[in-house]
């Protein structure tokens, strides 16, 4: 466990019944801090763990006696599954970020249209002009404009 905390480790195989350690806390810490790629946990009986704790972070549960010949195929499958899940999570995060940026851009554009009494094309040209002038992309500028326009709108609402 100490080795895992000081550097990234691919696989940890831990005996859940170590008398001197709270294994679930250790696994939780290592998984949370992305120090492990795969966790194998060994115990005589898994039922007590299932009943009292969340076993998130453990990828493979092994019951004694441990048979190494059966572990290797399970490792290969779980490593492939975990890599696929990580890739999907990354793709999801990228899509979510793109969606968020587009949403802010669209909100900003509509606030500009209302404020400047212009068309959508003119509003977009306005944002692009500012983006170019300040060396930023249109999404960064739209975020800045959005904040300013929202503050202005709230200020006007308070006055009314």
N, CA, C and O of each residue as an XYZ file, in Angstrom:
640
protein
N       0.831     -1.184      0.000
C       0.000      0.000      0.000
C       0.876      1.248      0.000
O       0.568      2.205     -0.711
N       1.947      1.267      0.768
C       2.822      2.442      0.809
C       3.433      2.723     -0.554
O       3.569      3.882     -0.943
N       3.804      1.675     -1.285
C       4.349      1.857     -2.628
C       3.309      2.489     -3.531
O       3.642      3.339     -4.358
N       2.071      2.095     -3.390
C       0.988      2.624     -4.231
C       0.740      4.099     -3.976
O       0.336      4.815     -4.892
N       0.970      4.574     -2.760
C       0.718      5.980     -2.460
C       1.806      6.881     -3.016
O       1.562      8.062     -3.262
N       2.998      6.346     -3.218
C       4.102      7.187     -3.677
C       4.274      7.199     -5.186
O       4.971      8.067     -5.711
N       3.664      6.267     -5.894
C       3.754      6.259     -7.357
C       2.553      5.530     -7.935
O       1.843      4.804     -7.238
N       2.347      5.743     -9.232
C       1.217      5.079     -9.883
C       1.512      3.594    -10.023
O       2.589      3.199    -10.469
N       0.551      2.786     -9.639
C       0.691      1.338     -9.687
C      -0.400      0.795    -10.594
O      -1.534      1.275    -10.564
N      -0.065     -0.195    -11.392
C      -1.054     -0.756    -12.300
C      -2.069     -1.619    -11.564
O      -3.277     -1.431    -11.706
N      -1.573     -2.555    -10.785
C      -2.461     -3.544    -10.177
C      -2.111     -3.710     -8.694
O      -0.939     -3.806     -8.328
N      -3.131     -3.739     -7.864
C      -2.952     -4.017     -6.446
C      -3.783     -5.241     -6.112
O      -4.981     -5.292     -6.393
N      -3.138     -6.218     -5.513
C      -3.849     -7.395     -5.007
C      -3.721     -7.323     -3.489
O      -2.621     -7.385     -2.941
N      -4.859     -7.192     -2.826
C      -4.837     -6.960     -1.384
C      -5.688     -7.998     -0.655
O      -6.772     -8.368     -1.106
N      -5.173     -8.452      0.469
C      -5.917     -9.368      1.325
C      -6.811     -8.516      2.219
O      -6.321     -7.727      3.027
N      -8.105     -8.678      2.074
C      -9.067     -7.857      2.807
C      -9.069     -8.143      4.304
O      -9.615     -7.363      5.084
N      -8.478     -9.229      4.699
C      -8.532     -9.606      6.109
C      -7.222     -9.358      6.838
O      -6.884    -10.065      7.788
N      -6.484     -8.341      6.383
C      -5.268     -7.968      7.090
C      -5.667     -7.391      8.448
O      -6.498     -6.485      8.516
N      -5.078     -7.913      9.536
C      -5.521     -7.491     10.870
C      -5.103     -6.062     11.234
O      -5.700     -5.466     12.131
N      -4.112     -5.509     10.574
C      -3.553     -4.223     10.976
C      -3.974     -3.057     10.064
O      -3.422     -1.960     10.157
N      -4.947     -3.304      9.190
C      -5.270     -2.263      8.222
C      -6.751     -2.259      7.868
O      -7.386     -3.309      7.777
N      -7.294     -1.048      7.670
C      -8.638     -0.893      7.138
C      -8.481     -0.853      5.617
O      -8.213      0.198      5.036
N      -8.648     -1.996      4.995
C      -8.386     -2.127      3.557
C      -9.309     -1.262      2.714
O      -8.863     -0.711      1.707
N     -10.569     -1.121      3.081
C     -11.504     -0.330      2.280
C     -11.105      1.142      2.258
O     -11.241      1.801      1.228
N     -10.618      1.660      3.370
C     -10.164      3.056      3.400
C      -8.939      3.225      2.515
O      -8.831      4.206      1.779
N      -8.025      2.279      2.583
C      -6.817      2.343      1.758
C      -7.164      2.280      0.280
O      -6.640      3.057     -0.518
N      -8.041      1.363     -0.084
C      -8.454      1.228     -1.486
C      -9.181      2.498     -1.933
O      -8.939      3.006     -3.028
N     -10.064      3.000     -1.088
C     -10.791      4.223     -1.420
C      -9.859      5.384     -1.699
O     -10.054      6.125     -2.663
N      -8.842      5.549     -0.856
C      -7.867      6.624     -1.044
C      -7.116      6.460     -2.361
O      -6.973      7.412     -3.128
N      -6.644      5.256     -2.612
C      -5.842      5.011     -3.815
C      -6.670      5.168     -5.091
O      -6.181      5.710     -6.082
N      -7.900      4.704     -5.071
C      -8.762      4.825     -6.251
C      -9.126      6.291     -6.474
O      -9.090      6.781     -7.602
N      -9.477      6.987     -5.394
C      -9.860      8.398     -5.491
C      -8.725      9.231     -6.085
O      -8.967     10.128     -6.892
N      -7.525      8.942     -5.696
C      -6.364      9.693     -6.182
C      -5.751      9.088     -7.443
O      -4.643      9.447     -7.842
N      -6.480      8.173     -8.059
C      -6.092      7.554     -9.332
C      -4.670      6.977     -9.309
O      -3.901      7.124    -10.259
N      -4.354      6.325     -8.207
C      -3.049      5.699     -8.088
C      -3.041      4.273     -8.632
O      -1.976      3.693     -8.841
N      -4.229      3.708     -8.863
C      -4.337      2.316     -9.293
C      -5.126      2.196    -10.574
O      -6.051      2.970    -10.822
N      -4.762      1.232    -11.378
C      -5.544      0.938    -12.574
C      -6.516     -0.201    -12.312
O      -7.604     -0.238    -12.885
N      -6.125     -1.134    -11.444
C      -6.957     -2.305    -11.198
C      -6.735     -2.803     -9.772
O      -5.598     -2.878     -9.306
N      -7.824     -3.142     -9.081
C      -7.740     -3.641     -7.705
C      -8.338     -5.041     -7.638
O      -9.481     -5.273     -8.031
N      -7.533     -5.958     -7.132
C      -8.003     -7.318     -6.868
C      -8.039     -7.480     -5.358
O      -7.070     -7.151     -4.674
N      -9.136     -7.979     -4.840
C      -9.260     -8.149     -3.402
C      -9.520     -9.616     -3.082
O     -10.327    -10.281     -3.731
N      -8.819    -10.095     -2.074
C      -8.904    -11.504     -1.691
C      -9.516    -11.609     -0.293
O      -9.147    -10.859      0.611
N     -10.446    -12.538     -0.125
C     -11.044    -12.797      1.189
C     -11.551    -14.230      1.221
O     -11.729    -14.860      0.178
N     -11.782    -14.740      2.431
C     -12.344    -16.077      2.575
C     -13.825    -16.079      2.208
O     -14.328    -17.026      1.604
N     -14.515    -14.998      2.585
C     -15.953    -14.905      2.361
C     -16.293    -13.436      2.091
O     -15.917    -12.559      2.869
N     -16.999    -13.170      1.001
C     -17.307    -11.791      0.629
C     -18.595    -11.265      1.232
O     -18.840    -10.059      1.219
N     -19.413    -12.149      1.755
C     -20.719    -11.732      2.251
C     -20.649    -10.613      3.297
O     -21.423     -9.660      3.198
N     -19.766    -10.684      4.286
C     -19.731     -9.597      5.284
C     -19.392     -8.238      4.654
O     -19.899     -7.205      5.091
N     -18.551     -8.245      3.648
C     -18.175     -6.993      2.985
C     -19.335     -6.427      2.185
O     -19.564     -5.218      2.174
N     -20.065     -7.309      1.516
C     -21.216     -6.866      0.727
C     -22.258     -6.222      1.619
O     -22.885     -5.233      1.239
N     -22.442     -6.780      2.800
C     -23.488     -6.299      3.697
C     -23.144     -4.966      4.357
O     -24.019     -4.115      4.515
N     -21.885     -4.773      4.744
C     -21.571     -3.594      5.555
C     -20.926     -2.433      4.807
O     -20.886     -1.320      5.332
N     -20.422     -2.659      3.603
C     -19.679     -1.589      2.953
C     -19.972     -1.507      1.465
O     -20.401     -2.470      0.830
N     -19.728     -0.342      0.950
C     -19.729     -0.181     -0.500
C     -18.373     -0.681     -0.973
O     -17.334     -0.286     -0.444
N     -18.393     -1.530     -1.945
C     -17.131     -2.098     -2.423
C     -16.679     -1.446     -3.727
O     -15.980     -2.063     -4.530
N     -17.083     -0.197     -3.927
C     -16.640      0.473     -5.138
C     -15.129      0.631     -5.089
O     -14.544      0.837     -4.025
N     -14.531      0.534     -6.217
C     -13.080      0.616     -6.302
C     -12.435     -0.744     -6.476
O     -11.301     -0.839     -6.945
N     -13.148     -1.796     -6.103
C     -12.611     -3.140     -6.286
C     -13.105     -3.668     -7.632
O     -14.306     -3.680     -7.905
N     -12.179     -4.095     -8.452
C     -12.524     -4.562     -9.791
C     -12.767     -6.068     -9.837
O     -13.659     -6.534    -10.545
N     -11.979     -6.826     -9.087
C     -12.107     -8.284     -9.095
C     -12.129     -8.784     -7.651
O     -11.266     -8.439     -6.844
N     -13.122     -9.593     -7.350
C     -13.227    -10.219     -6.033
C     -12.739    -11.656     -6.156
O     -13.189    -12.401     -7.026
N     -11.829    -12.033     -5.291
C     -11.271    -13.385     -5.336
C     -11.507    -14.049     -3.988
O     -11.245    -13.467     -2.935
N     -12.006    -15.275     -4.041
C     -12.212    -16.051     -2.823
C     -11.064    -17.058     -2.704
O     -10.634    -17.656     -3.691
N     -10.591    -17.225     -1.495
C      -9.521    -18.199     -1.270
C     -10.023    -19.608     -1.536
O     -11.209    -19.861     -1.326
N      -9.219    -20.510     -1.971
C      -7.801    -20.381     -2.313
C      -7.623    -19.676     -3.672
O      -8.418    -19.855     -4.594
N      -6.576    -18.887     -3.758
C      -6.284    -18.132     -4.982
C      -5.627    -19.062     -5.989
O      -4.650    -19.743     -5.677
N      -6.170    -19.085     -7.199
C      -5.607    -19.891     -8.283
C      -5.073    -18.950     -9.359
O      -5.853    -18.398    -10.134
N      -3.753    -18.759     -9.417
C      -3.152    -17.809    -10.364
C      -3.563    -18.049    -11.821
O      -3.703    -17.093    -12.584
N      -3.749    -19.263    -12.200
C      -4.121    -19.557    -13.597
C      -5.475    -18.945    -13.963
O      -5.732    -18.649    -15.130
N      -6.332    -18.760    -12.967
C      -7.648    -18.166    -13.233
C      -7.621    -16.634    -13.137
O      -8.528    -15.961    -13.627
N      -6.596    -16.102    -12.515
C      -6.520    -14.654    -12.334
C      -6.145    -13.938    -13.629
O      -6.729    -12.904    -13.951
N      -5.187    -14.468    -14.369
C      -4.671    -13.796    -15.566
C      -5.771    -13.503    -16.598
O      -5.841    -12.367    -17.068
N      -6.633    -14.457    -16.977
C      -7.697    -14.121    -17.931
C      -8.644    -13.031    -17.395
O      -9.074    -12.147    -18.135
N      -8.951    -13.114    -16.119
C      -9.808    -12.095    -15.511
C      -9.164    -10.717    -15.546
O      -9.839     -9.711    -15.763
N      -7.852    -10.681    -15.332
C      -7.128     -9.411    -15.400
C      -7.206     -8.807    -16.796
O      -7.469     -7.615    -16.951
N      -6.978     -9.626    -17.796
C      -7.000     -9.136    -19.179
C      -8.367     -8.547    -19.529
O      -8.449     -7.476    -20.129
N      -9.422     -9.239    -19.157
C     -10.776     -8.767    -19.444
C     -11.052     -7.466    -18.701
O     -11.582     -6.521    -19.285
N     -10.699     -7.406    -17.421
C     -10.972     -6.217    -16.622
C     -10.143     -5.016    -17.046
O     -10.629     -3.886    -17.016
N      -8.908     -5.245    -17.436
C      -8.070     -4.137    -17.919
C      -8.674     -3.562    -19.199
O      -8.764     -2.343    -19.345
N      -9.084     -4.415    -20.117
C      -9.699     -3.953    -21.364
C     -10.996     -3.199    -21.074
O     -11.260     -2.158    -21.676
N     -11.804     -3.726    -20.154
C     -13.073     -3.081    -19.793
C     -12.825     -1.718    -19.172
O     -13.502     -0.743    -19.501
N     -11.856     -1.653    -18.276
C     -11.570     -0.397    -17.590
C     -11.024      0.652    -18.562
O     -11.378      1.827    -18.469
N     -10.164      0.232    -19.491
C      -9.635      1.167    -20.490
C     -10.759      1.702    -21.363
O     -10.779      2.888    -21.693
N     -11.692      0.836    -21.736
C     -12.828      1.254    -22.557
C     -13.709      2.247    -21.788
O     -14.153      3.249    -22.348
N     -13.957      1.965    -20.507
C     -14.755      2.875    -19.687
C     -14.081      4.235    -19.530
O     -14.748      5.267    -19.601
N     -12.775      4.244    -19.319
C     -12.050      5.505    -19.186
C     -12.128      6.317    -20.476
O     -12.288      7.537    -20.441
N     -12.014      5.635    -21.609
C     -12.116      6.312    -22.896
C     -13.511      6.903    -23.077
O     -13.652      8.040    -23.525
N     -14.540      6.133    -22.730
C     -15.913      6.623    -22.830
C     -16.160      7.803    -21.892
O     -16.846      8.756    -22.261
N     -15.602      7.743    -20.679
C     -15.745      8.857    -19.736
C     -15.107     10.119    -20.297
O     -15.670     11.209    -20.193
N     -13.929      9.967    -20.891
C     -13.230     11.110    -21.467
C     -14.030     11.696    -22.633
O     -14.158     12.916    -22.742
N     -14.562     10.845    -23.494
C     -15.379     11.313    -24.617
C     -16.621     12.040    -24.111
O     -17.008     13.077    -24.650
N     -17.241     11.488    -23.073
C     -18.423     12.111    -22.490
C     -18.087     13.492    -21.938
O     -18.818     14.454    -22.178
N     -16.984     13.593    -21.201
C     -16.578     14.875    -20.623
C     -16.295     15.906    -21.716
O     -16.644     17.078    -21.574
N     -15.662     15.466    -22.806
C     -15.376     16.378    -23.910
C     -16.672     16.860    -24.565
O     -16.813     18.044    -24.872
N     -17.614     15.942    -24.776
C     -18.901     16.314    -25.369
C     -19.690     17.238    -24.449
O     -20.324     18.190    -24.906
N     -19.645     16.953    -23.157
C     -20.348     17.786    -22.183
C     -19.765     19.200    -22.171
O     -20.508     20.179    -22.095
N     -18.451     19.305    -22.244
C     -17.795     20.614    -22.278
C     -18.168     21.364    -23.555
O     -18.450     22.561    -23.506
N     -18.173     20.682    -24.686
C     -18.563     21.314    -25.954
C     -20.009     21.797    -25.886
O     -20.326     22.889    -26.357
N     -20.884     20.983    -25.298
C     -22.288     21.359    -25.150
C     -22.418     22.602    -24.271
O     -23.174     23.520    -24.590
N     -21.682     22.624    -23.170
C     -21.713     23.774    -22.251
C     -21.253     25.042    -22.964
O     -21.874     26.097    -22.832
N     -20.158     24.931    -23.722
C     -19.649     26.096    -24.453
C     -20.664     26.591    -25.476
O     -20.889     27.795    -25.599
N     -21.273     25.666    -26.209
C     -22.276     26.048    -27.206
C     -23.492     26.698    -26.550
O     -24.062     27.649    -27.085
N     -23.881     26.183    -25.394
C     -25.034     26.726    -24.683
C     -24.753     28.167    -24.253
O     -25.598     29.045    -24.424
N     -23.571     28.407    -23.697
C     -23.204     29.763    -23.282
C     -23.125     30.686    -24.495
O     -23.572     31.832    -24.445
N     -22.552     30.175    -25.581
C     -22.469     30.974    -26.805
C     -23.872     31.363    -27.284
O     -24.105     32.519    -27.637
N     -24.790     30.422    -27.299
C     -26.161     30.707    -27.744
C     -26.880     31.681    -26.812
O     -27.579     32.578    -27.283
N     -26.718     31.515    -25.491
C     -27.317     32.459    -24.549
C     -26.765     33.864    -24.784
O     -27.513     34.840    -24.834
N     -25.449     33.946    -24.927
C     -24.798     35.238    -25.146
C     -25.306     35.879    -26.427
O     -25.600     37.074    -26.466
N     -25.401     35.089    -27.448
C     -25.867     35.590    -28.739
C     -27.274     36.173    -28.622
O     -27.553     37.239    -29.171
N     -28.152     35.483    -27.914
C     -29.523     35.982    -27.767
C     -29.586     37.230    -26.875
O     -30.399     38.123    -27.114
N     -28.740     37.290    -25.864
C     -28.690     38.502    -25.045
C     -28.181     39.687    -25.866
O     -28.676     40.806    -25.731
N     -27.181     39.426    -26.724
C     -26.662     40.479    -27.608
C     -27.722     40.947    -28.603
O     -27.875     42.144    -28.846
N     -28.436     40.007    -29.165
C     -29.500     40.332    -30.130
C     -30.522     41.254    -29.470
O     -30.960     42.234    -30.074
N     -30.902     40.939    -28.227
C     -31.853     41.786    -27.506
C     -31.269     43.166    -27.208
O     -31.946     44.183    -27.358
N     -30.014     43.187    -26.788
C     -29.385     44.458    -26.390
C     -29.079     45.346    -27.588
O     -29.353     46.545    -27.556
N     -28.515     44.770    -28.641
C     -28.081     45.564    -29.793
C     -29.145     45.686    -30.874
O     -28.984     46.426    -31.845
N     -30.229     44.951    -30.692
C     -31.300     44.926    -31.701
C     -30.716     44.578    -33.079
O     -30.904     45.287    -34.067
N     -30.003     43.455    -33.087
C     -29.351     43.030    -34.323
C     -29.804     41.616    -34.693
O     -30.542     40.970    -33.949
N     -29.355     41.160    -35.833
C     -29.674     39.797    -36.264
C     -28.687     38.823    -35.617
O     -27.686     39.228    -35.024
N     -28.988     37.555    -35.744
C     -28.091     36.520    -35.200
C     -26.728     36.580    -35.891
O     -25.695     36.444    -35.236
N     -26.721     36.780    -37.192
C     -25.479     36.866    -37.965
C     -24.650     38.057    -37.511
O     -23.433     37.947    -37.362
N     -25.301     39.198    -37.290
C     -24.578     40.390    -36.826
C     -24.037     40.194    -35.410
O     -22.925     40.622    -35.101
N     -24.819     39.552    -34.562
C     -24.367     39.271    -33.195
C     -23.153     38.362    -33.186
O     -22.211     38.575    -32.422
N     -23.179     37.341    -34.044
C     -22.033     36.423    -34.122
C     -20.808     37.152    -34.668
O     -19.696     36.932    -34.188
N     -20.997     38.004    -35.651
C     -19.887     38.782    -36.207
C     -19.291     39.690    -35.128
O     -18.075     39.870    -35.065
N     -20.146     40.257    -34.288
C     -19.724     41.113    -33.180
C     -18.828     40.326    -32.216
O     -17.765     40.802    -31.817
N     -19.263     39.131    -31.850
C     -18.466     38.281    -30.951
C     -17.142     37.880    -31.592
O     -16.098     37.901    -30.940
N     -17.190     37.517    -32.867
C     -15.963     37.110    -33.569
C     -14.972     38.261    -33.654
O     -13.764     38.054    -33.541
N     -15.479     39.471    -33.853
C     -14.618     40.651    -33.930
C     -13.865     40.838    -32.617
O     -12.656     41.068    -32.610
N     -14.601     40.735    -31.494
C     -13.970     40.876    -30.182
C     -12.992     39.737    -29.911
O     -11.914     39.962    -29.360
N     -13.355     38.548    -30.285
C     -12.475     37.395    -30.076
C     -11.152     37.604    -30.815
O     -10.077     37.366    -30.266
N     -11.248     38.043    -32.037
C     -10.052     38.279    -32.851
C      -9.216     39.415    -32.253
O      -7.992     39.308    -32.183
N      -9.858     40.487    -31.828
C      -9.160     41.646    -31.280
C      -8.383     41.302    -30.008
O      -7.313     41.857    -29.761
N      -8.920     40.391    -29.208
C      -8.272     40.028    -27.950
C      -7.506     38.706    -28.009
O      -6.998     38.232    -26.992
N      -7.427     38.116    -29.198
C      -6.661     36.879    -29.349
C      -7.257     35.703    -28.594
O      -6.529     34.842    -28.098
N      -8.563     35.666    -28.507
C      -9.242     34.566    -27.814
C     -10.186     33.896    -28.792
O     -10.469     34.426    -29.866
N     -10.671     32.721    -28.408
C     -11.664     32.101    -29.286
C     -13.054     32.629    -28.921
O     -13.256     33.211    -27.855
N     -13.982     32.416    -29.810
C     -15.328     32.972    -29.652
C     -16.022     32.426    -28.395
O     -16.886     33.094    -27.826
N     -15.648     31.221    -27.965
C     -16.259     30.641    -26.763
C     -15.798     31.384    -25.499
O     -16.596     31.644    -24.598
N     -14.497     31.721    -25.446
C     -13.993     32.469    -24.296
C     -14.654     33.841    -24.211
O     -15.081     34.275    -23.142
N     -14.730     34.511    -25.352
C     -15.344     35.838    -25.398
C     -16.826     35.757    -25.030
O     -17.340     36.618    -24.315
N     -17.507     34.724    -25.520
C     -18.937     34.603    -25.203
C     -19.132     34.405    -23.704
O     -20.106     34.906    -23.141
N     -18.226     33.685    -23.049
C     -18.318     33.509    -21.597
C     -18.175     34.831    -20.857
O     -18.890     35.099    -19.892
N     -17.237     35.655    -21.328
C     -17.025     36.973    -20.709
C     -18.247     37.867    -20.946
O     -18.764     38.487    -20.017
N     -18.696     37.922    -22.196
C     -19.870     38.724    -22.533
C     -21.089     38.251    -21.752
O     -21.861     39.062    -21.241
N     -21.256     36.944    -21.664
C     -22.410     36.388    -20.960
C     -22.430     36.883    -19.515
O     -23.468     37.317    -19.017
N     -21.285     36.815    -18.849
C     -21.204     37.283    -17.460
C     -21.566     38.752    -17.361
O     -22.342     39.153    -16.494
N     -20.998     39.554    -18.255
C     -21.264     40.998    -18.228
C     -22.741     41.294    -18.510
O     -23.361     42.094    -17.809
N     -23.288     40.658    -19.518
C     -24.681     40.912    -19.887
C     -25.647     40.458    -18.802
O     -26.661     41.112    -18.558
N     -25.338     39.345    -18.154
C     -26.193     38.858    -17.063
C     -26.155     39.819    -15.878
O     -27.187     40.109    -15.273
N     -24.944     40.318    -15.547
C     -24.834     41.275    -14.443
C     -25.608     42.544    -14.767
O     -26.296     43.099    -13.909
N     -25.492     42.997    -16.001
C     -26.210     44.195    -16.419
C     -27.722     43.984    -16.340
O     -28.453     44.861    -15.880
N     -28.180     42.832    -16.785
C     -29.599     42.520    -16.765
C     -30.128     42.464    -15.329
O     -31.213     42.972    -15.046
N     -29.357     41.845    -14.419
C     -29.775     41.772    -13.019
C     -29.802     43.149    -12.381
O     -30.677     43.450    -11.570
N     -28.845     43.980    -12.750
C     -28.783     45.341    -12.232
C     -30.021     46.127    -12.671
O     -30.600     46.872    -11.879
N     -30.420     45.961    -13.918
C     -31.620     46.631    -14.424
C     -32.864     46.137    -13.718
O     -33.758     46.925    -13.411
N     -32.934     44.839    -13.457
C     -34.096     44.270    -12.763
C     -34.223     44.807    -11.355
O     -35.334     45.015    -10.868
N     -33.090     45.038    -10.690
C     -33.120     45.580     -9.325
C     -33.631     47.018     -9.302
O     -34.324     47.433     -8.373
N     -33.274     47.768    -10.344
C     -33.705     49.165    -10.423
C     -35.200     49.274    -10.633
O     -35.825     50.234    -10.183
N     -35.781     48.293    -11.315
C     -37.219     48.324    -11.607
C     -38.000     47.909    -10.425
O     -39.229     47.872    -10.479
